[in-house]
Amino acid sequence: MKEKRVQMKGCFKKNLLIVMGLLMFYCSAGVVQAGNTRFQEVEGSNGSIVRDNNTRLEWQRCPHGQSWTGSGCSGTAWEGPWDYAMRITASAGFRVPTIDELKTLAPYDQNIFPGVYGFWSSSPYAYDSDYAWYLSFSYRHVYGNYKSYAYRVRLVRGGQ
C-alpha cells in the first residue's frame, strides 16, 4: 500500500502556516497571555492597562496606588473606606467601577490582575445607606458591607 505523504505534508505545511500567522497576529496585537483573547494590553500603556474585549472596558491592572512592573504590581495599594474611594480620580478618565462592571472580572486570571483582595464598587447598597457593594476576588463573589470598612480600588474607564 502506497502512502500519500506528499499530500499530507502539503496540508500540514498549509495548516502550520495558518497557525503561525494567527500566533503572530495575536502576539503583535498585545494579547496578554497565550490562549487569552479576552484581555489585550492597551497600546502605549506598557501593559499597565488592559482592554476587556467582551465588555470594551479598560482596566488598570494594579490596584490604585500600585504600579505595573511588567510582571506584577509594586508599591503600596491604597485601601480605605467607601467615601474616600469615591473621591479617587485618576488621569485619562479612570473611575471607580459600578458593581456590574466589577462583577465581569469575578472569573479573573491572576496573571492579568495580580492579588486577591476586596475591591470597592461605586454602587451603594440599595437596602441600607450605610452599606456599599464590593467584590471579593478571593471568593469571586459580590457582597455588601459597611462603607467604613477598608477595601482597595481597581479603576476602569469606558462604559456606563
PDB file of N, CA and C in Angstrom, residues 18-19 39 68 90 105 109 116 122 135-136 138 142-143 147 149 151:
ATOM      1  N   ILE A  18      -0.910  28.735   8.558  1.00  0.00           N
ATOM      2  CA  ILE A  18      -2.092  29.439   9.066  1.00  0.00           C
ATOM      3  C   ILE A  18      -1.981  29.633  10.567  1.00  0.00           C
ATOM      4  N   VAL A  19      -1.619  28.565  11.281  1.00  0.00           N
ATOM      5  CA  VAL A  19      -1.483  28.642  12.741  1.00  0.00           C
ATOM      6  C   VAL A  19      -0.397  29.641  13.123  1.00  0.00           C
ATOM      7  N   PHE A  39      -8.551  39.638  27.166  1.00  0.00           N
ATOM      8  CA  PHE A  39      -7.870  40.854  27.606  1.00  0.00           C
ATOM      9  C   PHE A  39      -6.683  41.156  26.709  1.00  0.00           C
ATOM     10  N   TRP A  68       2.426  48.890  37.673  1.00  0.00           N
ATOM     11  CA  TRP A  68       2.709  47.669  36.929  1.00  0.00           C
ATOM     12  C   TRP A  68       4.193  47.607  36.598  1.00  0.00           C
ATOM     13  N   ALA A  90      -8.566  59.571  38.696  1.00  0.00           N
ATOM     14  CA  ALA A  90      -7.281  59.317  38.047  1.00  0.00           C
ATOM     15  C   ALA A  90      -7.277  60.025  36.704  1.00  0.00           C
ATOM     16  N   LEU A 105     -15.210  40.842  36.219  1.00  0.00           N
ATOM     17  CA  LEU A 105     -13.850  40.357  36.492  1.00  0.00           C
ATOM     18  C   LEU A 105     -13.833  39.188  37.466  1.00  0.00           C
ATOM     19  N   ASP A 109      -8.179  36.195  36.140  1.00  0.00           N
ATOM     20  CA  ASP A 109      -6.924  35.479  35.966  1.00  0.00           C
ATOM     21  C   ASP A 109      -5.851  36.277  36.701  1.00  0.00           C
ATOM     22  N   VAL A 116      -5.361  38.952  45.368  1.00  0.00           N
ATOM     23  CA  VAL A 116      -6.735  38.558  45.695  1.00  0.00           C
ATOM     24  C   VAL A 116      -7.192  39.376  46.896  1.00  0.00           C
ATOM     25  N   SER A 122     -18.584  51.513  42.904  1.00  0.00           N
ATOM     26  CA  SER A 122     -19.210  52.820  43.125  1.00  0.00           C
ATOM     27  C   SER A 122     -20.696  52.679  43.463  1.00  0.00           C
ATOM     28  N   LEU A 135     -16.465  43.596  45.644  1.00  0.00           N
ATOM     29  CA  LEU A 135     -16.193  42.272  45.086  1.00  0.00           C
ATOM     30  C   LEU A 135     -14.993  41.683  45.790  1.00  0.00           C
ATOM     31  N   SER A 136     -15.159  40.483  46.312  1.00  0.00           N
ATOM     32  CA  SER A 136     -14.042  39.746  46.899  1.00  0.00           C
ATOM     33  C   SER A 136     -13.416  38.892  45.803  1.00  0.00           C
ATOM     34  N   SER A 138     -10.951  36.976  46.337  1.00  0.00           N
ATOM     35  CA  SER A 138     -10.608  35.713  46.990  1.00  0.00           C
ATOM     36  C   SER A 138     -11.711  34.680  46.786  1.00  0.00           C
ATOM     37  N   VAL A 142     -19.754  38.812  45.125  1.00  0.00           N
ATOM     38  CA  VAL A 142     -20.136  40.176  45.467  1.00  0.00           C
ATOM     39  C   VAL A 142     -20.797  40.185  46.841  1.00  0.00           C
ATOM     40  N   TYR A 143     -20.447  41.195  47.638  1.00  0.00           N
ATOM     41  CA  TYR A 143     -21.019  41.341  48.974  1.00  0.00           C
ATOM     42  C   TYR A 143     -21.358  42.804  49.216  1.00  0.00           C
ATOM     43  N   LYS A 147     -19.748  50.891  54.710  1.00  0.00           N
ATOM     44  CA  LYS A 147     -18.899  51.813  53.958  1.00  0.00           C
ATOM     45  C   LYS A 147     -17.644  52.196  54.735  1.00  0.00           C
ATOM     46  N   TYR A 149     -15.634  50.097  56.204  1.00  0.00           N
ATOM     47  CA  TYR A 149     -14.599  49.076  56.042  1.00  0.00           C
ATOM     48  C   TYR A 149     -13.586  49.530  54.988  1.00  0.00           C
ATOM     49  N   TYR A 151     -11.335  48.674  51.808  1.00  0.00           N
ATOM     50  CA  TYR A 151     -11.063  47.812  50.661  1.00  0.00           C
ATOM     51  C   TYR A 151     -10.226  48.595  49.659  1.00  0.00           C
TER      52      TYR A 151
END
